[in-house]
């Protein structure tokens, strides 16, 4: 058993002072030091800086490790230009990022306080790295392909990658399934993958309504995707409308990434079906997709959580940076309430969406903790200052073990 006595506990938005935390793999007690000492007289003390804060580890539910090699290869500013550049450079990017490069991405996330991540895996090149990462990992094997004639081959390839992920026997590693998007996956493939996920109670994720081009293609088979599908795939029509796509997910709550371009009806459907939106503000800005309307999500009771997306559409895998950018992107929102909502969305709300027993400093939760040096006693706007200042993370615990 360990006991830590920080100046402040932030969980994830409530500030507490004068309290200690007793933890081993889980948080066992929170209270005044003298009470915890009576309960756990043998406990070991964790040394902390004078102005230390303990908060839950951050959860990044959406990253593409296999594309971690990109720095200045891909083109930003418009979704289709970006997609064309991904297709042009895919092989160099994938081959240019070996296991060491992907392991660095995991280590960078850890340094940034991310104690759990969701890896969207296109080729299973990242399986070993994710299996050996220090963090908790939800490993989403992705199914993709809009051509009906290829459906069986693609499903078999997806299933063999998914089954390989199921062979990983490591505490904190959870195999899961990702459906790429409404425009890129044939409904027959989606149906099979979702039936498997539903039958075996497997977590699911999808990209949905990311770009204006996607919206136009799904709604009217026109726009910037039209020449793309004509040239590359000889297709005149979208394989799913937006409604057909959402109908396939009925009864299977799913993490829907981006959702910048969804209309009111679609948002209502997301809420009704228990889906959760993953908001990736930096990726949305860089790919020219606009800013999600968080007020509308809240008004429609659609839960949303924060994600970084991959280094193919970001310059860092850093949720503190992501939340800071979101503070400025959603400039009409009240500042402190937004900072609090963002922090909850990167911790307790993410844990809930992923079905994990972590994300808050509360008795019974797994001890995934960040010890941060605030350098001075915080005022009541701590959630805001935390996002602004990039404070030093002194210690990181996952399941009560210190990791670095
Ligand atoms: C496809 O395989 O059909 C596809 C993949 C990526 C983007 C669009 C379509
Ligand atoms: Fe993504």
mmCIF file of C-alpha atoms and ligand atoms in Angstrom:
data_model
loop_
_atom_site.group_PDB
_atom_site.id
_atom_site.type_symbol
_atom_site.label_atom_id
_atom_site.label_comp_id
_atom_site.label_asym_id
_atom_site.label_seq_id
_atom_site.Cartn_x
_atom_site.Cartn_y
_atom_site.Cartn_z
ATOM 1 C CA UNK A 1 0.000 0.000 0.000
ATOM 2 C CA UNK A 2 1.171 3.532 -0.793
ATOM 3 C CA UNK A 3 -0.059 6.810 0.656
ATOM 4 C CA UNK A 4 0.263 10.101 -1.194
ATOM 5 C CA UNK A 5 -0.584 13.494 0.276
ATOM 6 C CA UNK A 6 -0.740 16.074 -2.503
ATOM 7 C CA UNK A 7 -1.613 19.696 -1.879
ATOM 8 C CA UNK A 8 -4.579 19.274 -4.231
ATOM 9 C CA UNK A 9 -6.615 16.421 -5.662
ATOM 10 C CA UNK A 10 -8.438 17.106 -8.938
ATOM 11 C CA UNK A 11 -10.995 14.424 -9.772
ATOM 12 C CA UNK A 12 -11.422 15.242 -12.531
ATOM 13 C CA UNK A 13 -12.868 18.724 -12.009
ATOM 14 C CA UNK A 14 -13.556 18.874 -8.251
ATOM 15 C CA UNK A 15 -10.692 20.350 -6.231
ATOM 16 C CA UNK A 16 -9.947 18.835 -2.828
ATOM 17 C CA UNK A 17 -7.240 19.825 -0.386
ATOM 18 C CA UNK A 18 -6.022 18.368 2.913
ATOM 19 C CA UNK A 19 -6.710 14.804 1.775
ATOM 20 C CA UNK A 20 -4.480 11.789 1.257
ATOM 21 C CA UNK A 21 -4.955 8.826 -1.070
ATOM 22 C CA UNK A 22 -4.137 5.222 -0.117
ATOM 23 C CA UNK A 23 -3.653 2.968 -3.126
ATOM 24 C CA UNK A 24 -2.206 -0.311 -4.308
ATOM 25 C CA UNK A 25 -3.539 -1.532 -7.683
ATOM 26 C CA UNK A 26 -6.733 0.365 -6.829
ATOM 27 C CA UNK A 27 -7.556 3.456 -4.851
ATOM 28 C CA UNK A 28 -8.462 2.044 -1.432
ATOM 29 C CA UNK A 29 -9.202 5.153 0.647
ATOM 30 C CA UNK A 30 -9.281 8.942 0.471
ATOM 31 C CA UNK A 31 -9.238 10.986 3.658
ATOM 32 C CA UNK A 32 -7.137 12.854 6.235
ATOM 33 C CA UNK A 33 -3.614 11.410 6.560
ATOM 34 C CA UNK A 34 -4.030 10.390 10.235
ATOM 35 C CA UNK A 35 -7.089 8.276 9.372
ATOM 36 C CA UNK A 36 -5.337 6.543 6.474
ATOM 37 C CA UNK A 37 -2.298 5.859 8.664
ATOM 38 C CA UNK A 38 -4.503 4.140 11.233
ATOM 39 C CA UNK A 39 -6.072 2.049 8.506
ATOM 40 C CA UNK A 40 -2.776 1.245 6.699
ATOM 41 C CA UNK A 41 0.074 1.584 9.255
ATOM 42 C CA UNK A 42 2.552 -0.274 7.012
ATOM 43 C CA UNK A 43 1.967 1.944 3.976
ATOM 44 C CA UNK A 44 4.871 3.470 2.097
ATOM 45 C CA UNK A 45 4.851 7.256 1.562
ATOM 46 C CA UNK A 46 5.126 8.789 -1.902
ATOM 47 C CA UNK A 47 7.216 11.965 -1.858
ATOM 48 C CA UNK A 48 5.667 14.899 -3.646
ATOM 49 C CA UNK A 49 6.674 18.448 -4.546
ATOM 50 C CA UNK A 50 5.330 21.223 -2.295
ATOM 51 C CA UNK A 51 2.555 22.263 -4.682
ATOM 52 C CA UNK A 52 1.655 18.875 -6.031
ATOM 53 C CA UNK A 53 -1.623 17.799 -7.535
ATOM 54 C CA UNK A 54 -2.937 14.295 -8.155
ATOM 55 C CA UNK A 55 -5.382 13.758 -10.996
ATOM 56 C CA UNK A 56 -6.541 10.736 -12.987
ATOM 57 C CA UNK A 57 -4.443 9.553 -15.935
ATOM 58 C CA UNK A 58 -5.700 10.764 -19.316
ATOM 59 C CA UNK A 59 -7.482 8.479 -21.776
ATOM 60 C CA UNK A 60 -6.928 8.890 -25.530
ATOM 61 C CA UNK A 61 -9.501 6.713 -27.288
ATOM 62 C CA UNK A 62 -8.369 7.364 -30.885
ATOM 63 C CA UNK A 63 -4.852 7.206 -32.292
ATOM 64 C CA UNK A 64 -3.338 5.616 -35.439
ATOM 65 C CA UNK A 65 0.113 4.378 -34.338
ATOM 66 C CA UNK A 66 0.942 3.025 -37.808
ATOM 67 C CA UNK A 67 0.983 6.554 -39.240
ATOM 68 C CA UNK A 68 3.340 7.970 -36.598
ATOM 69 C CA UNK A 69 6.060 8.576 -39.216
ATOM 70 C CA UNK A 70 4.331 11.632 -40.665
ATOM 71 C CA UNK A 71 5.727 15.071 -39.871
ATOM 72 C CA UNK A 72 5.614 17.078 -43.063
ATOM 73 C CA UNK A 73 4.742 14.462 -45.689
ATOM 74 C CA UNK A 74 0.963 14.837 -45.787
ATOM 75 C CA UNK A 75 -1.007 17.801 -47.131
ATOM 76 C CA UNK A 76 -3.292 19.689 -44.760
ATOM 77 C CA UNK A 77 -6.136 22.143 -45.343
ATOM 78 C CA UNK A 78 -8.722 20.016 -47.137
ATOM 79 C CA UNK A 79 -9.893 16.466 -46.436
ATOM 80 C CA UNK A 80 -9.639 15.194 -50.016
ATOM 81 C CA UNK A 81 -6.202 16.716 -50.591
ATOM 82 C CA UNK A 82 -5.106 15.040 -47.382
ATOM 83 C CA UNK A 83 -6.642 11.694 -48.452
ATOM 84 C CA UNK A 84 -4.935 11.846 -51.863
ATOM 85 C CA UNK A 85 -1.640 12.569 -50.079
ATOM 86 C CA UNK A 86 -2.199 9.589 -47.724
ATOM 87 C CA UNK A 87 -2.761 7.310 -50.723
ATOM 88 C CA UNK A 88 0.299 8.682 -52.507
ATOM 89 C CA UNK A 89 2.602 8.283 -49.483
ATOM 90 C CA UNK A 90 0.989 5.405 -47.597
ATOM 91 C CA UNK A 91 3.742 2.870 -48.298
ATOM 92 C CA UNK A 92 6.640 5.208 -47.403
ATOM 93 C CA UNK A 93 4.829 6.350 -44.260
ATOM 94 C CA UNK A 94 4.070 2.838 -43.070
ATOM 95 C CA UNK A 95 7.522 1.498 -43.932
ATOM 96 C CA UNK A 96 9.129 4.664 -42.545
ATOM 97 C CA UNK A 97 7.674 4.015 -39.099
ATOM 98 C CA UNK A 98 9.163 0.840 -37.658
ATOM 99 C CA UNK A 99 8.423 -0.592 -34.204
ATOM 100 C CA UNK A 100 10.831 1.848 -32.587
ATOM 101 C CA UNK A 101 8.982 4.779 -34.162
ATOM 102 C CA UNK A 102 5.596 3.466 -32.967
ATOM 103 C CA UNK A 103 7.000 2.692 -29.491
ATOM 104 C CA UNK A 104 8.179 6.313 -29.314
ATOM 105 C CA UNK A 105 4.624 7.453 -30.041
ATOM 106 C CA UNK A 106 3.416 5.329 -27.085
ATOM 107 C CA UNK A 107 6.181 6.685 -24.825
ATOM 108 C CA UNK A 108 5.389 10.259 -25.878
ATOM 109 C CA UNK A 109 1.743 9.700 -24.978
ATOM 110 C CA UNK A 110 2.821 8.379 -21.572
ATOM 111 C CA UNK A 111 5.052 11.420 -20.948
ATOM 112 C CA UNK A 112 1.998 13.544 -21.777
ATOM 113 C CA UNK A 113 -0.013 11.783 -19.063
ATOM 114 C CA UNK A 114 -1.954 9.363 -21.284
ATOM 115 C CA UNK A 115 -2.332 6.138 -19.279
ATOM 116 C CA UNK A 116 -4.858 4.478 -21.608
ATOM 117 C CA UNK A 117 -5.126 4.679 -25.391
ATOM 118 C CA UNK A 118 -7.313 3.270 -28.153
ATOM 119 C CA UNK A 119 -5.189 2.268 -31.163
ATOM 120 C CA UNK A 120 -6.997 2.087 -34.503
ATOM 121 C CA UNK A 121 -4.990 -0.555 -36.354
ATOM 122 C CA UNK A 122 -5.216 -0.750 -40.153
ATOM 123 C CA UNK A 123 -2.579 -3.430 -40.808
ATOM 124 C CA UNK A 124 -1.676 -4.961 -37.397
ATOM 125 C CA UNK A 125 1.847 -3.583 -37.855
ATOM 126 C CA UNK A 126 1.338 -1.941 -34.442
ATOM 127 C CA UNK A 127 0.169 -5.088 -32.617
ATOM 128 C CA UNK A 128 3.497 -5.973 -30.957
ATOM 129 C CA UNK A 129 4.136 -2.388 -29.922
ATOM 130 C CA UNK A 130 0.644 -1.952 -28.489
ATOM 131 C CA UNK A 131 0.918 -5.322 -26.711
ATOM 132 C CA UNK A 132 4.191 -4.178 -25.104
ATOM 133 C CA UNK A 133 3.137 -0.604 -24.318
ATOM 134 C CA UNK A 134 3.156 0.497 -20.698
ATOM 135 C CA UNK A 135 -0.377 1.828 -20.977
ATOM 136 C CA UNK A 136 -3.755 0.152 -20.988
ATOM 137 C CA UNK A 137 -4.678 -0.372 -24.645
ATOM 138 C CA UNK A 138 -7.928 -0.866 -26.505
ATOM 139 C CA UNK A 139 -6.703 -2.363 -29.775
ATOM 140 C CA UNK A 140 -9.237 -1.680 -32.561
ATOM 141 C CA UNK A 141 -8.599 -3.879 -35.612
ATOM 142 C CA UNK A 142 -10.091 -1.948 -38.514
ATOM 143 C CA UNK A 143 -12.313 -3.224 -41.302
ATOM 144 C CA UNK A 144 -12.275 -1.223 -44.551
ATOM 145 C CA UNK A 145 -13.333 -1.697 -48.183
ATOM 146 C CA UNK A 146 -16.315 -0.512 -50.176
ATOM 147 C CA UNK A 147 -16.199 -3.019 -53.061
ATOM 148 C CA UNK A 148 -18.741 -5.828 -52.760
ATOM 149 C CA UNK A 149 -16.566 -8.233 -54.777
ATOM 150 C CA UNK A 150 -13.772 -7.884 -52.219
ATOM 151 C CA UNK A 151 -15.989 -8.197 -49.132
ATOM 152 C CA UNK A 152 -15.168 -11.827 -48.245
ATOM 153 C CA UNK A 153 -11.415 -11.400 -48.720
ATOM 154 C CA UNK A 154 -11.397 -8.187 -46.709
ATOM 155 C CA UNK A 155 -13.457 -9.702 -43.906
ATOM 156 C CA UNK A 156 -11.107 -12.695 -43.697
ATOM 157 C CA UNK A 157 -8.080 -10.388 -43.573
ATOM 158 C CA UNK A 158 -9.745 -8.269 -40.866
ATOM 159 C CA UNK A 159 -10.715 -11.374 -38.872
ATOM 160 C CA UNK A 160 -7.192 -12.809 -38.969
ATOM 161 C CA UNK A 161 -5.798 -9.490 -37.652
ATOM 162 C CA UNK A 162 -8.516 -9.362 -34.996
ATOM 163 C CA UNK A 163 -7.803 -12.955 -33.941
ATOM 164 C CA UNK A 164 -4.082 -12.183 -33.696
ATOM 165 C CA UNK A 165 -4.957 -9.338 -31.295
ATOM 166 C CA UNK A 166 -7.003 -11.794 -29.217
ATOM 167 C CA UNK A 167 -3.880 -13.914 -28.694
ATOM 168 C CA UNK A 168 -2.256 -11.110 -26.698
ATOM 169 C CA UNK A 169 -2.508 -12.113 -23.063
ATOM 170 C CA UNK A 170 -1.670 -8.983 -21.132
ATOM 171 C CA UNK A 171 -3.628 -7.318 -18.364
ATOM 172 C CA UNK A 172 -5.030 -4.051 -19.641
ATOM 173 C CA UNK A 173 -4.956 -5.051 -23.343
ATOM 174 C CA UNK A 174 -8.457 -5.255 -24.848
ATOM 175 C CA UNK A 175 -9.093 -6.394 -28.467
ATOM 176 C CA UNK A 176 -11.793 -4.328 -30.219
ATOM 177 C CA UNK A 177 -13.215 -3.605 -33.687
ATOM 178 C CA UNK A 178 -13.187 -0.426 -35.822
ATOM 179 C CA UNK A 179 -15.384 0.151 -38.885
ATOM 180 C CA UNK A 180 -13.492 2.698 -40.997
ATOM 181 C CA UNK A 181 -16.390 4.941 -42.170
ATOM 182 C CA UNK A 182 -19.764 5.072 -43.966
ATOM 183 C CA UNK A 183 -18.102 5.850 -47.323
ATOM 184 C CA UNK A 184 -15.338 3.243 -47.178
ATOM 185 C CA UNK A 185 -16.966 0.074 -45.832
ATOM 186 C CA UNK A 186 -19.547 -2.019 -47.680
ATOM 187 C CA UNK A 187 -22.709 -2.627 -45.596
ATOM 188 C CA UNK A 188 -22.243 -6.404 -45.860
ATOM 189 C CA UNK A 189 -18.833 -6.042 -44.201
ATOM 190 C CA UNK A 190 -20.194 -3.704 -41.538
ATOM 191 C CA UNK A 191 -23.037 -6.121 -40.778
ATOM 192 C CA UNK A 192 -20.668 -9.079 -40.322
ATOM 193 C CA UNK A 193 -18.186 -7.174 -38.176
ATOM 194 C CA UNK A 194 -20.924 -5.692 -35.982
ATOM 195 C CA UNK A 195 -22.684 -9.048 -35.587
ATOM 196 C CA UNK A 196 -19.402 -10.477 -34.297
ATOM 197 C CA UNK A 197 -18.886 -7.497 -31.988
ATOM 198 C CA UNK A 198 -22.422 -7.708 -30.612
ATOM 199 C CA UNK A 199 -22.287 -11.469 -30.101
ATOM 200 C CA UNK A 200 -18.995 -11.286 -28.195
ATOM 201 C CA UNK A 201 -19.584 -7.948 -26.449
ATOM 202 C CA UNK A 202 -16.617 -6.268 -28.158
ATOM 203 C CA UNK A 203 -16.060 -2.497 -28.159
ATOM 204 C CA UNK A 204 -16.603 -0.770 -31.509
ATOM 205 C CA UNK A 205 -15.464 2.477 -33.095
ATOM 206 C CA UNK A 206 -16.027 4.249 -36.439
ATOM 207 C CA UNK A 207 -15.193 7.508 -38.208
ATOM 208 C CA UNK A 208 -18.499 9.274 -38.947
ATOM 209 C CA UNK A 209 -19.440 12.591 -40.612
ATOM 210 C CA UNK A 210 -15.905 13.931 -40.498
ATOM 211 C CA UNK A 211 -15.722 16.221 -43.560
ATOM 212 C CA UNK A 212 -18.058 18.384 -45.640
ATOM 213 C CA UNK A 213 -17.049 16.144 -48.574
ATOM 214 C CA UNK A 214 -18.250 13.039 -46.702
ATOM 215 C CA UNK A 215 -21.581 14.703 -45.906
ATOM 216 C CA UNK A 216 -22.143 15.691 -49.541
ATOM 217 C CA UNK A 217 -21.137 12.269 -50.870
ATOM 218 C CA UNK A 218 -23.433 10.419 -48.432
ATOM 219 C CA UNK A 219 -26.342 12.819 -48.943
ATOM 220 C CA UNK A 220 -26.225 13.389 -52.693
ATOM 221 C CA UNK A 221 -23.428 11.315 -54.292
ATOM 222 C CA UNK A 222 -21.688 14.518 -55.323
ATOM 223 C CA UNK A 223 -18.911 16.852 -54.194
ATOM 224 C CA UNK A 224 -15.171 16.319 -53.802
ATOM 225 C CA UNK A 225 -15.544 12.567 -53.159
ATOM 226 C CA UNK A 226 -17.245 12.012 -56.539
ATOM 227 C CA UNK A 227 -14.085 12.131 -58.711
ATOM 228 C CA UNK A 228 -12.196 10.210 -55.994
ATOM 229 C CA UNK A 229 -14.613 7.273 -56.093
ATOM 230 C CA UNK A 230 -14.931 7.407 -59.878
ATOM 231 C CA UNK A 231 -11.167 7.373 -60.415
ATOM 232 C CA UNK A 232 -10.045 4.904 -57.738
ATOM 233 C CA UNK A 233 -13.041 2.626 -57.255
ATOM 234 C CA UNK A 234 -15.277 3.097 -60.323
ATOM 235 C CA UNK A 235 -18.192 3.962 -58.024
ATOM 236 C CA UNK A 236 -20.996 6.424 -58.812
ATOM 237 C CA UNK A 237 -22.870 6.073 -55.518
ATOM 238 C CA UNK A 238 -22.046 5.973 -51.827
ATOM 239 C CA UNK A 239 -22.199 2.449 -50.404
ATOM 240 C CA UNK A 240 -24.193 3.719 -47.406
ATOM 241 C CA UNK A 241 -26.326 6.773 -46.800
ATOM 242 C CA UNK A 242 -25.774 8.337 -43.407
ATOM 243 C CA UNK A 243 -29.094 6.900 -42.179
ATOM 244 C CA UNK A 244 -28.370 3.422 -43.517
ATOM 245 C CA UNK A 245 -25.007 3.521 -41.776
ATOM 246 C CA UNK A 246 -26.476 4.543 -38.409
ATOM 247 C CA UNK A 247 -29.236 1.944 -38.776
ATOM 248 C CA UNK A 248 -26.570 -0.776 -38.973
ATOM 249 C CA UNK A 249 -25.344 0.294 -35.510
ATOM 250 C CA UNK A 250 -28.752 0.073 -33.801
ATOM 251 C CA UNK A 251 -28.340 -1.773 -30.512
ATOM 252 C CA UNK A 252 -24.521 -1.488 -30.563
ATOM 253 C CA UNK A 253 -23.294 1.655 -28.776
ATOM 254 C CA UNK A 254 -20.158 2.753 -30.622
ATOM 255 C CA UNK A 255 -17.440 5.401 -30.392
ATOM 256 C CA UNK A 256 -18.126 7.710 -33.349
ATOM 257 C CA UNK A 257 -15.061 9.755 -34.213
ATOM 258 C CA UNK A 258 -15.241 13.370 -35.493
ATOM 259 C CA UNK A 259 -19.018 13.861 -36.179
ATOM 260 C CA UNK A 260 -18.293 17.484 -37.110
ATOM 261 C CA UNK A 261 -20.824 17.513 -39.950
ATOM 262 C CA UNK A 262 -23.760 15.637 -38.387
ATOM 263 C CA UNK A 263 -27.199 17.316 -38.485
ATOM 264 C CA UNK A 264 -29.764 17.495 -35.655
ATOM 265 C CA UNK A 265 -31.547 14.311 -36.676
ATOM 266 C CA UNK A 266 -28.275 12.404 -36.746
ATOM 267 C CA UNK A 267 -27.290 13.772 -33.351
ATOM 268 C CA UNK A 268 -30.635 12.669 -31.905
ATOM 269 C CA UNK A 269 -30.064 9.188 -33.329
ATOM 270 C CA UNK A 270 -26.556 9.072 -31.808
ATOM 271 C CA UNK A 271 -27.981 9.975 -28.392
ATOM 272 C CA UNK A 272 -30.864 7.514 -28.671
ATOM 273 C CA UNK A 273 -28.561 4.624 -29.533
ATOM 274 C CA UNK A 274 -26.077 5.379 -26.759
ATOM 275 C CA UNK A 275 -23.176 6.275 -29.075
ATOM 276 C CA UNK A 276 -20.321 8.491 -27.866
ATOM 277 C CA UNK A 277 -18.593 11.106 -30.013
ATOM 278 C CA UNK A 278 -14.793 11.370 -30.024
ATOM 279 C CA UNK A 279 -13.807 14.993 -30.563
ATOM 280 C CA UNK A 280 -10.387 15.502 -32.211
ATOM 281 C CA UNK A 281 -10.147 19.294 -32.623
ATOM 282 C CA UNK A 282 -6.616 19.521 -34.023
ATOM 283 C CA UNK A 283 -7.247 16.887 -36.686
ATOM 284 C CA UNK A 284 -10.531 18.585 -37.619
ATOM 285 C CA UNK A 285 -8.766 21.936 -38.049
ATOM 286 C CA UNK A 286 -5.828 20.559 -40.028
ATOM 287 C CA UNK A 287 -7.982 18.579 -42.454
ATOM 288 C CA UNK A 288 -10.320 21.524 -43.109
ATOM 289 C CA UNK A 289 -13.318 19.835 -41.504
ATOM 290 C CA UNK A 290 -14.513 22.716 -39.309
ATOM 291 C CA UNK A 291 -15.277 22.882 -35.608
ATOM 292 C CA UNK A 292 -17.789 20.553 -33.989
ATOM 293 C CA UNK A 293 -20.702 22.280 -32.256
ATOM 294 C CA UNK A 294 -20.238 21.091 -28.673
ATOM 295 C CA UNK A 295 -23.286 23.047 -27.488
ATOM 296 C CA UNK A 296 -25.442 21.097 -29.928
ATOM 297 C CA UNK A 297 -23.993 17.810 -28.711
ATOM 298 C CA UNK A 298 -24.793 18.806 -25.134
ATOM 299 C CA UNK A 299 -28.277 20.065 -26.098
ATOM 300 C CA UNK A 300 -28.994 16.702 -27.735
ATOM 301 C CA UNK A 301 -27.461 14.764 -24.792
ATOM 302 C CA UNK A 302 -24.790 13.189 -27.008
ATOM 303 C CA UNK A 303 -21.833 12.203 -24.801
ATOM 304 C CA UNK A 304 -18.469 13.341 -26.163
ATOM 305 C CA UNK A 305 -14.891 12.594 -25.214
ATOM 306 C CA UNK A 306 -11.507 13.909 -26.353
ATOM 307 C CA UNK A 307 -9.067 12.192 -28.737
ATOM 308 C CA UNK A 308 -5.872 13.112 -30.573
ATOM 309 C CA UNK A 309 -6.332 11.094 -33.798
ATOM 310 C CA UNK A 310 -2.952 9.992 -35.231
ATOM 311 C CA UNK A 311 0.188 11.846 -36.218
ATOM 312 C CA UNK A 312 -1.159 11.653 -39.782
ATOM 313 C CA UNK A 313 -3.431 14.556 -38.804
ATOM 314 C CA UNK A 314 -1.744 16.039 -35.746
ATOM 315 C CA UNK A 315 1.629 17.370 -34.607
ATOM 316 C CA UNK A 316 1.526 15.711 -31.160
ATOM 317 C CA UNK A 317 -0.206 12.942 -29.228
ATOM 318 C CA UNK A 318 -0.995 15.166 -26.290
ATOM 319 C CA UNK A 319 -4.461 15.508 -24.763
ATOM 320 C CA UNK A 320 -3.440 18.558 -22.683
ATOM 321 C CA UNK A 321 -2.546 20.317 -25.954
ATOM 322 C CA UNK A 322 -5.753 19.011 -27.556
ATOM 323 C CA UNK A 323 -7.853 20.425 -24.703
ATOM 324 C CA UNK A 324 -6.010 23.760 -24.842
ATOM 325 C CA UNK A 325 -6.713 24.034 -28.576
ATOM 326 C CA UNK A 326 -10.370 23.132 -27.908
ATOM 327 C CA UNK A 327 -10.566 25.975 -25.362
ATOM 328 C CA UNK A 328 -9.677 28.429 -28.108
ATOM 329 C CA UNK A 329 -11.571 26.686 -30.921
ATOM 330 C CA UNK A 330 -14.867 26.823 -29.025
ATOM 331 C CA UNK A 331 -14.431 30.510 -28.312
ATOM 332 C CA UNK A 332 -18.097 31.232 -27.545
ATOM 333 C CA UNK A 333 -18.275 28.746 -24.668
ATOM 334 C CA UNK A 334 -17.849 29.966 -21.073
ATOM 335 C CA UNK A 335 -14.167 29.476 -20.291
ATOM 336 C CA UNK A 336 -14.002 27.677 -16.936
ATOM 337 C CA UNK A 337 -17.043 25.430 -17.511
ATOM 338 C CA UNK A 338 -15.532 24.397 -20.861
ATOM 339 C CA UNK A 339 -12.160 23.633 -19.245
ATOM 340 C CA UNK A 340 -13.966 21.423 -16.709
ATOM 341 C CA UNK A 341 -16.015 19.681 -19.395
ATOM 342 C CA UNK A 342 -12.857 19.022 -21.419
ATOM 343 C CA UNK A 343 -11.079 17.492 -18.436
ATOM 344 C CA UNK A 344 -14.055 15.254 -17.657
ATOM 345 C CA UNK A 345 -14.116 14.274 -21.347
ATOM 346 C CA UNK A 346 -10.474 13.158 -21.249
ATOM 347 C CA UNK A 347 -10.891 11.132 -18.053
ATOM 348 C CA UNK A 348 -14.083 9.985 -16.349
ATOM 349 C CA UNK A 349 -16.351 10.232 -19.424
ATOM 350 C CA UNK A 350 -13.827 8.365 -21.572
ATOM 351 C CA UNK A 351 -13.528 5.604 -18.989
ATOM 352 C CA UNK A 352 -17.302 5.248 -18.975
ATOM 353 C CA UNK A 353 -17.497 5.095 -22.781
ATOM 354 C CA UNK A 354 -14.774 2.425 -22.887
ATOM 355 C CA UNK A 355 -16.187 0.473 -19.944
ATOM 356 C CA UNK A 356 -13.014 0.939 -17.860
ATOM 357 C CA UNK A 357 -12.815 1.207 -14.076
ATOM 358 C CA UNK A 358 -10.565 4.264 -14.099
ATOM 359 C CA UNK A 359 -10.672 7.986 -14.962
ATOM 360 C CA UNK A 360 -11.302 9.449 -11.514
ATOM 361 C CA UNK A 361 -9.787 9.629 -8.057
ATOM 362 C CA UNK A 362 -12.417 7.626 -6.222
ATOM 363 C CA UNK A 363 -12.331 4.598 -3.932
ATOM 364 C CA UNK A 364 -12.484 1.359 -5.935
ATOM 365 C CA UNK A 365 -11.108 2.809 -9.181
ATOM 366 C CA UNK A 366 -7.859 1.440 -10.639
ATOM 367 C CA UNK A 367 -4.939 3.609 -9.512
ATOM 368 C CA UNK A 368 -4.048 5.383 -12.794
ATOM 369 C CA UNK A 369 -2.674 8.621 -11.370
ATOM 370 C CA UNK A 370 -0.691 11.642 -12.484
ATOM 371 C CA UNK A 371 1.322 13.613 -9.913
ATOM 372 C CA UNK A 372 1.801 17.124 -11.280
ATOM 373 C CA UNK A 373 3.906 19.992 -9.903
ATOM 374 C CA UNK A 374 1.718 23.117 -10.024
ATOM 375 C CA UNK A 375 4.609 25.303 -8.754
ATOM 376 C CA UNK A 376 2.188 27.424 -6.666
ATOM 377 C CA UNK A 377 -1.026 26.916 -4.697
ATOM 378 C CA UNK A 378 -3.844 26.871 -7.263
ATOM 379 C CA UNK A 379 -6.921 29.073 -7.136
ATOM 380 C CA UNK A 380 -10.428 27.814 -7.889
ATOM 381 C CA UNK A 381 -9.763 28.010 -11.636
ATOM 382 C CA UNK A 382 -7.294 25.129 -11.535
ATOM 383 C CA UNK A 383 -8.936 23.167 -14.434
ATOM 384 C CA UNK A 384 -8.292 26.153 -16.683
ATOM 385 C CA UNK A 385 -4.711 26.805 -15.538
ATOM 386 C CA UNK A 386 -3.899 23.133 -15.892
ATOM 387 C CA UNK A 387 -4.741 23.281 -19.598
ATOM 388 C CA UNK A 388 -2.903 26.546 -20.181
ATOM 389 C CA UNK A 389 0.443 26.002 -18.485
ATOM 390 C CA UNK A 390 1.828 22.610 -19.449
ATOM 391 C CA UNK A 391 2.924 21.764 -15.908
ATOM 392 C CA UNK A 392 5.512 19.097 -15.266
ATOM 393 C CA UNK A 393 4.209 15.576 -14.693
ATOM 394 C CA UNK A 394 6.458 14.246 -11.887
ATOM 395 C CA UNK A 395 5.118 10.707 -11.440
ATOM 396 C CA UNK A 396 2.756 8.467 -13.395
ATOM 397 C CA UNK A 397 1.080 5.387 -11.897
ATOM 398 C CA UNK A 398 -0.813 2.722 -13.819
ATOM 399 C CA UNK A 399 -2.636 0.154 -11.667
ATOM 400 C CA UNK A 400 -0.603 1.575 -8.769
ATOM 401 C CA UNK A 401 2.797 0.890 -10.383
ATOM 402 C CA UNK A 402 5.032 3.820 -11.155
ATOM 403 C CA UNK A 403 5.855 3.950 -14.892
ATOM 404 C CA UNK A 404 8.172 6.231 -16.818
HETATM 405 C C1 LIG B 1 -12.283 1.932 -49.875
HETATM 406 O O1 LIG B 1 -11.566 0.979 -49.614
HETATM 407 O O2 LIG B 1 -13.314 1.790 -50.497
HETATM 408 C C2 LIG B 1 -11.886 3.294 -49.407
HETATM 409 C C3 LIG B 1 -10.786 3.451 -48.567
HETATM 410 C C4 LIG B 1 -10.431 4.715 -48.120
HETATM 411 C C5 LIG B 1 -11.172 5.815 -48.507
HETATM 412 C C6 LIG B 1 -12.280 5.642 -49.332
HETATM 413 C C7 LIG B 1 -12.637 4.381 -49.774
HETATM 414 FE FE1 LIG B 2 -8.865 8.580 -37.172
#
